[in-house]
Every structure is written in C-alpha cells, then in structure tokens.
CSV table of C-alpha atoms in Angstrom, one decimal:
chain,number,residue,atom,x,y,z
A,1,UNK,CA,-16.0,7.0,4.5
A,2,UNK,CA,-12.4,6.6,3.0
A,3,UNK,CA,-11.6,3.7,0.8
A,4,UNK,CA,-9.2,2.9,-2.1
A,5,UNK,CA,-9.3,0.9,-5.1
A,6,UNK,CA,-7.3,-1.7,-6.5
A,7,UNK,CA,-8.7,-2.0,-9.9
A,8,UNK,CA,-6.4,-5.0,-10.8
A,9,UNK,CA,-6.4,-8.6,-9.3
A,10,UNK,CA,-3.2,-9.7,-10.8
A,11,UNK,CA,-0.1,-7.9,-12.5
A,12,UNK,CA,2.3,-9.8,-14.6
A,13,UNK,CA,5.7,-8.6,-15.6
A,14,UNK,CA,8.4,-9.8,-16.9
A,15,UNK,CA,12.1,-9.4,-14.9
A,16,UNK,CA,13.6,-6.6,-15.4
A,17,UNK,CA,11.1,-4.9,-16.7
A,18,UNK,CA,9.3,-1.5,-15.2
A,19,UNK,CA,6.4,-2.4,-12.5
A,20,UNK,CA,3.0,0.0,-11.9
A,21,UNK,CA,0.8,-1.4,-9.7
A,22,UNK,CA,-2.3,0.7,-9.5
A,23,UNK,CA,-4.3,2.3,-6.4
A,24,UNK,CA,-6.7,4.6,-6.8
A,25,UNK,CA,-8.8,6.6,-3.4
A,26,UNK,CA,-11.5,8.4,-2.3
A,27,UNK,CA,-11.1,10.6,1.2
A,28,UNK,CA,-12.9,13.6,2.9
A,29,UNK,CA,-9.6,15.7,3.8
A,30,UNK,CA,-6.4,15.2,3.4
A,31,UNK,CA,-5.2,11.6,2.3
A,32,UNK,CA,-2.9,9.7,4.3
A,33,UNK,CA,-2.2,6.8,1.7
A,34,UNK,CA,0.3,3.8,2.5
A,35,UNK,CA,1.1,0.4,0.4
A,36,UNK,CA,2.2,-2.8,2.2
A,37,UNK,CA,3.7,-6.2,0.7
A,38,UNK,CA,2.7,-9.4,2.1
A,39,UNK,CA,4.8,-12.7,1.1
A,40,UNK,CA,2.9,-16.1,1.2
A,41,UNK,CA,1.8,-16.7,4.8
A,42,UNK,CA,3.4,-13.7,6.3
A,43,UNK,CA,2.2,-10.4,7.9
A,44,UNK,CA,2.6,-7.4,6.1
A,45,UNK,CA,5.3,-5.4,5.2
A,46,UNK,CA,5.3,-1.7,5.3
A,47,UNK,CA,6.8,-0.6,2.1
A,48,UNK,CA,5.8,3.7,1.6
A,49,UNK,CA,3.5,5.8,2.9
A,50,UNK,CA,2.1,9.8,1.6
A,51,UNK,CA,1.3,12.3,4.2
A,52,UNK,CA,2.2,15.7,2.6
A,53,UNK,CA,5.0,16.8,0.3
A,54,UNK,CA,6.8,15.8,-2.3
A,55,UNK,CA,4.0,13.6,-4.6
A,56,UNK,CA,7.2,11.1,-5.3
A,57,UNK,CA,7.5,9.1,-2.1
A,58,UNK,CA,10.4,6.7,-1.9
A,59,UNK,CA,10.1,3.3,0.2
A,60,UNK,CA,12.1,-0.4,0.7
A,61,UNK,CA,13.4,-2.3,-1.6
A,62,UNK,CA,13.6,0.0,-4.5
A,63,UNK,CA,10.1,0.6,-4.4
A,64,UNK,CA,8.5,4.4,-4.8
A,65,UNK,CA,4.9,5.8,-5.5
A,66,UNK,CA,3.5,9.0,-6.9
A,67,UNK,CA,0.7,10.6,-5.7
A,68,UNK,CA,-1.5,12.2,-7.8
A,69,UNK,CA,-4.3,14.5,-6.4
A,70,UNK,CA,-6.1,15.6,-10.0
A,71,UNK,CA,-6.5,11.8,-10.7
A,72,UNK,CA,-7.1,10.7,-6.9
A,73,UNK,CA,-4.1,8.3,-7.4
A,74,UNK,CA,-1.5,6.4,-5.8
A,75,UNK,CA,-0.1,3.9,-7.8
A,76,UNK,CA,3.1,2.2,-7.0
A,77,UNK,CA,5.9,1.4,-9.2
A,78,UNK,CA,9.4,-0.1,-9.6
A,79,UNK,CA,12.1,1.2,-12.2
A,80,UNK,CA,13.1,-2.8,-12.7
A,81,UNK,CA,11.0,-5.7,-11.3
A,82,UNK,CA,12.8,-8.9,-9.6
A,83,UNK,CA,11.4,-12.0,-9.4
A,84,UNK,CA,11.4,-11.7,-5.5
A,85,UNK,CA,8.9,-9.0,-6.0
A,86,UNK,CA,6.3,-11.6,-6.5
A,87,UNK,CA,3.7,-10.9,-3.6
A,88,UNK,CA,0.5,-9.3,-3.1
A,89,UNK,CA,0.7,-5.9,-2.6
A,90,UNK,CA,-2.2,-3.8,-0.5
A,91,UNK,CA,-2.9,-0.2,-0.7
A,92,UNK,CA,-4.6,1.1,2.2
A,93,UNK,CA,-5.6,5.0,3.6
A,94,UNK,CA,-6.2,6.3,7.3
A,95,UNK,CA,-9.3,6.8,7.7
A,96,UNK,CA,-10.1,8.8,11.8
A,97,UNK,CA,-13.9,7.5,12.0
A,98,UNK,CA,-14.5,6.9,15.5
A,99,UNK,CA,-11.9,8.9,17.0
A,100,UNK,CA,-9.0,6.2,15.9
A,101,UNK,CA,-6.3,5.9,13.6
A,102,UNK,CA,-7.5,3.0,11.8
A,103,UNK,CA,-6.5,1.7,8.3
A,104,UNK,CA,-8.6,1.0,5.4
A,105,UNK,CA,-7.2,-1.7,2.8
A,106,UNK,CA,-7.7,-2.7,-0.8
A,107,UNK,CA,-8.6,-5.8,-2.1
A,108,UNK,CA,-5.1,-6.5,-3.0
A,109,UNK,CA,-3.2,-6.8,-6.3
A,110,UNK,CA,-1.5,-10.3,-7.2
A,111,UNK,CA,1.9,-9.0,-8.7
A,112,UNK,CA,3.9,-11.8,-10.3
A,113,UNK,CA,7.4,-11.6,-12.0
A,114,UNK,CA,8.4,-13.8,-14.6
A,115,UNK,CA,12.1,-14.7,-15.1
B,1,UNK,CA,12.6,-1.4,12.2
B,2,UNK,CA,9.7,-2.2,14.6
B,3,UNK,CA,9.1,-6.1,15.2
B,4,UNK,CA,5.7,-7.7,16.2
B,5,UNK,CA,5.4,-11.3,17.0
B,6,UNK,CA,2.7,-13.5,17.1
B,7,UNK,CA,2.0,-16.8,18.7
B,8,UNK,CA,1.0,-19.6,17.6
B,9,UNK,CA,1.6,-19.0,14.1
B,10,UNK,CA,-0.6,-21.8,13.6
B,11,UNK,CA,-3.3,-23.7,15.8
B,12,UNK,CA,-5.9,-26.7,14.8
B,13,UNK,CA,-8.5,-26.9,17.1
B,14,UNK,CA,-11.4,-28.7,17.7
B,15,UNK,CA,-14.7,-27.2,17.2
B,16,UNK,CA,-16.6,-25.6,20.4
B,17,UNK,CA,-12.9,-25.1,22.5
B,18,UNK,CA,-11.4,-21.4,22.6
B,19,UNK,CA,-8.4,-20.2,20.8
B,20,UNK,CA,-5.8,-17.9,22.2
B,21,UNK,CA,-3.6,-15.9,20.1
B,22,UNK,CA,-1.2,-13.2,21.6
B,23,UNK,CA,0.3,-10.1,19.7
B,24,UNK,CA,3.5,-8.6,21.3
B,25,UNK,CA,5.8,-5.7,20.0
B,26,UNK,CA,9.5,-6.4,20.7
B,27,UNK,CA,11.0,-3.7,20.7
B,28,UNK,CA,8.6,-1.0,21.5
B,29,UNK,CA,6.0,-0.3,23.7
B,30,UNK,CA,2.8,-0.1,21.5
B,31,UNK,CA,-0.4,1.8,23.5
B,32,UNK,CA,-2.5,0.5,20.1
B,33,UNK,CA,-3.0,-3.1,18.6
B,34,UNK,CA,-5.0,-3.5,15.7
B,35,UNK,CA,-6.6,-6.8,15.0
B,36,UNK,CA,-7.2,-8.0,11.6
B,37,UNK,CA,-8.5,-10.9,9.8
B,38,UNK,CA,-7.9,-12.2,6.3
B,39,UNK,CA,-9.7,-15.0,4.2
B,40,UNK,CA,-8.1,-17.0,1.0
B,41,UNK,CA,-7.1,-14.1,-1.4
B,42,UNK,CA,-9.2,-11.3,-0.2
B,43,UNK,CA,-8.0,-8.4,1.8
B,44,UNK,CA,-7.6,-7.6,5.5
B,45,UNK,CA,-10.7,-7.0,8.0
B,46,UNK,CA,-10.5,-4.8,10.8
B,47,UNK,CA,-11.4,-6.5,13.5
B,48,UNK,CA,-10.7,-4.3,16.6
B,49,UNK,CA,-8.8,-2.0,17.8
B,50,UNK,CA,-7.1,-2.8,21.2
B,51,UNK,CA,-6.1,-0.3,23.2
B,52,UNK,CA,-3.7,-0.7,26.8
B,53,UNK,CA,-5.9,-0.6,30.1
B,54,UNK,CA,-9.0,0.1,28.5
B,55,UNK,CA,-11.8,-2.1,26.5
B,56,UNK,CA,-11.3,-2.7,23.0
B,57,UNK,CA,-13.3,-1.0,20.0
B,58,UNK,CA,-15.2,-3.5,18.0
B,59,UNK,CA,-16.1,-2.8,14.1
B,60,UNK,CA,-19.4,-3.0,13.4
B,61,UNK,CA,-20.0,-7.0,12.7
B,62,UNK,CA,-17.9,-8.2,14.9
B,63,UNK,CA,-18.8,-10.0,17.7
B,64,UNK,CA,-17.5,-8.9,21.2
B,65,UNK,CA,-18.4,-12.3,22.9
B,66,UNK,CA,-16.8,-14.6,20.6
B,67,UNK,CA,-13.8,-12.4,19.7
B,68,UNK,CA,-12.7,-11.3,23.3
B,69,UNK,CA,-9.4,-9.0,23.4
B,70,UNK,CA,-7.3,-8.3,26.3
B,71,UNK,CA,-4.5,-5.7,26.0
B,72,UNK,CA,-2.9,-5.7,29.4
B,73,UNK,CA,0.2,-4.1,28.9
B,74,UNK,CA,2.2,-2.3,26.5
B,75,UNK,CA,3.7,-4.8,24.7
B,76,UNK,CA,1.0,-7.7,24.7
B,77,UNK,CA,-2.3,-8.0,23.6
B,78,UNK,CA,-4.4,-11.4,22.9
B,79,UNK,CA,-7.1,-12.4,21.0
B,80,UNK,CA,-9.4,-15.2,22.1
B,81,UNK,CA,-11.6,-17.1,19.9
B,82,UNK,CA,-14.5,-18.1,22.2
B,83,UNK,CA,-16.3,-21.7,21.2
B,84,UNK,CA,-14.6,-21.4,17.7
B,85,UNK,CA,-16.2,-23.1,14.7
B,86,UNK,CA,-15.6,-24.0,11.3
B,87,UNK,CA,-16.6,-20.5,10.0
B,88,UNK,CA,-13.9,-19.1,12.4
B,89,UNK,CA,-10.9,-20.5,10.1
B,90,UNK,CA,-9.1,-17.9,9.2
B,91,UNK,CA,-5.9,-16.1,9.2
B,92,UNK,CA,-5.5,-13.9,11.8
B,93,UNK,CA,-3.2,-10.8,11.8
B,94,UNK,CA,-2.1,-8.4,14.3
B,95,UNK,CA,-0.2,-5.1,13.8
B,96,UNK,CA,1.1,-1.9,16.6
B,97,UNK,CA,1.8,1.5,16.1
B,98,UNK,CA,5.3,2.3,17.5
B,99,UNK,CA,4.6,5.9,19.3
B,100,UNK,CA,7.9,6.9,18.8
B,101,UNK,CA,8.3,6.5,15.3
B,102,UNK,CA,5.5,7.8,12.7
B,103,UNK,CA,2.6,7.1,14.4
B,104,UNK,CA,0.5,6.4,11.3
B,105,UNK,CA,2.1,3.9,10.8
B,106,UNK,CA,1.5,0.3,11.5
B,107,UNK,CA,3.7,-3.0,12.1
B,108,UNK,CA,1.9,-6.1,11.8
B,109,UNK,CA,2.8,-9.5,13.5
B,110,UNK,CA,3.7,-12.4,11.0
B,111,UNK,CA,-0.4,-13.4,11.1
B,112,UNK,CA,-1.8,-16.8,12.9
B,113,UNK,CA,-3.0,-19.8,10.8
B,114,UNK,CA,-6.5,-21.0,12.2
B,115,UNK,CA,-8.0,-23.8,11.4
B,116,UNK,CA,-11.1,-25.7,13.3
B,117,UNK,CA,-12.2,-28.8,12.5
C-alpha cells in the first residue's frame, strides 16, 4: 500500500527565516506526491503536487518542494517563512487500490512562525 | 481555482437524529466526491468515495448504514449521518476532482463542524 511519513509533529521557525518541512514515502510505481495547507477550521488547500519531471516543483504562495527518489523524499520548503505560514501542512500520495484515484495523507506537521 | 462548498459548516445535534451535510463544486462539474473525516490534531480519513449515478465506495471500517452518501448530480453530493452519537463528533471534510483540470488533483470543501450531544 502507499503511505508517506511525516516524521515531525511541529516545526518552529522564526520569520524570515528558510522553512523545510519534511515528508518522506513509500509507493509500488511511480509516486504521485502532493502537499496541502489547512488554516484553523478550514478545508484544505492545495499548495504543489509531483507527477513527473523536473524534481523542483513550484506551488502557491512561494512555496516549492524537491523530490528526491534516492532518499524516497518530498520535503517542502520556503526560501523565507511569514508568520501567515502558520498552519498544518499535510503530505499525501495517490494511491489507485481499488480501481480509484484516492489519496493517502500524513499525519500532518504543526508549522508555526514566530515573529 | 476550483471552489467546493459545504453546508452547514457547523451543526449540533441531538444524539439518535440524523445529520445531513451536502458537498457541492461551484464551478465545475465534479463526476468524484471524496469524503473525509478528521479528529482533533490527527490527519484526514477517507471515508468514501462518491461517485455520480452510482453507489458509493466505502473504505474498509466504515459503516455504509450509518454513513449514507448520495451523489445525484454533478455538482452535489451529501453525506448523512444516520442516528448520530457522541462518537460521531467530528469534523467532516469533502473534496472533488475538477475533470477538466489535473485530474489528480483534489479541492476540498471548507469541512463541517459536528458536534452531538
């Protein structure tokens, strides 16, 4: 089955500072790897997503991820972290079991940025 | 970019009387409606996946009789919480595939507060 790791509950960083927030997977096949935001009693937001091509993937809000297939890898980072990037950020993966497009999540990473 | 709504966005309900929440895409007709649930700081569930004129696809746990989903037309599909309980509190999230964009990916509703006393 495919799944993906999200080996940290929390991230702190300070403003203006560089943000990683880590994802790590495990497919059979190709991986078809996405990260999503979700604000405080929202739905989530669809931020980037890997399919095939370039392993540097640019999304919203300034956002970009590199994916890395020696490592099984897809962390997700941010040149300079705003305090409105405070949320908890999910890594999922597609996973076709059943005959349907159907996404797989991680537990979720806290990120919080600190003025 | 694609919009999904959801409606209520919050509902308190007795317990043993049935819940209806409906998912709708806005601007696009979505053939496939995920449903998803999601406790205090832990990560989303699968519920089910609806699909238009044809009977939803349960995950395995789930129970079909007490989570009943109707997707009748493109753009609208509900989940009913049958008899709901305590244990049925929850946050409830929606999302649609927009077959005319990338169709891996998904747009989820705003989610749906439940809360039965």
């Amino acid at each position: 089955a495919q799944s993906v790791a999200q080996p940290e509950d929390q991230v702190n960083v300070a403003e203006g500072n560089p943000l990683t927030v880590k994802c790590t997977y495990s497919v059979s096949g190709n991986p078809y790897l996405f990260w999503y935001v979700q604000y405080p009693n929202r739905g989530l937001q669809f931020l980037l997503k890997y399919i095939t091509g370039d392993n540097l993937v640019k999304g919203s809000y300034g956002f970009e991820a590199e994916f890395n297939k020696s490592q099984t890898s897809f962390h997700l980072k941010k040149p300079s972290a705003l305090v409105s990037d405070s949320a908890l950020y999910f890594c999922a993966v597609r996973d076709r079991a059943g005959g349907y497009n159907k996404l797989i999540f991680g537990a979720g990473t806290r990120l919080a940025v600190h003025p | 970019g694609a919009v999904v709504s959801q409606h209520p966005s919050w509902v308190i309900c007795k317990s043993g009387t049935s819940v209806k929440i409906e998912c709708r895409s806005l601007d696009f007709q979505a053939t496939t409606m995920f449903w998803y649930r999601q406790f205090p700081k832990q990560s989303l569930m699968l519920m089910a996946t609806s699909n238009e004129g044809s009977k939803a696809t349960y995950e395995q746990g789930v129970e079909k009789d007490k989570f009943l989903i109707n997707h009748a037309s493109l753009t609208l599909s509900t989940l009913t919480v049958t008899s709901a309980h305590p244990e049925d509190s929850s946050f409830y999230i929606c999302s649609a595939r927009d077959p005319n964009r990338y169709q891996e990916t998904q747009y989820f509703g705003p989610g749906t507060r439940l809360l039965v006393l």
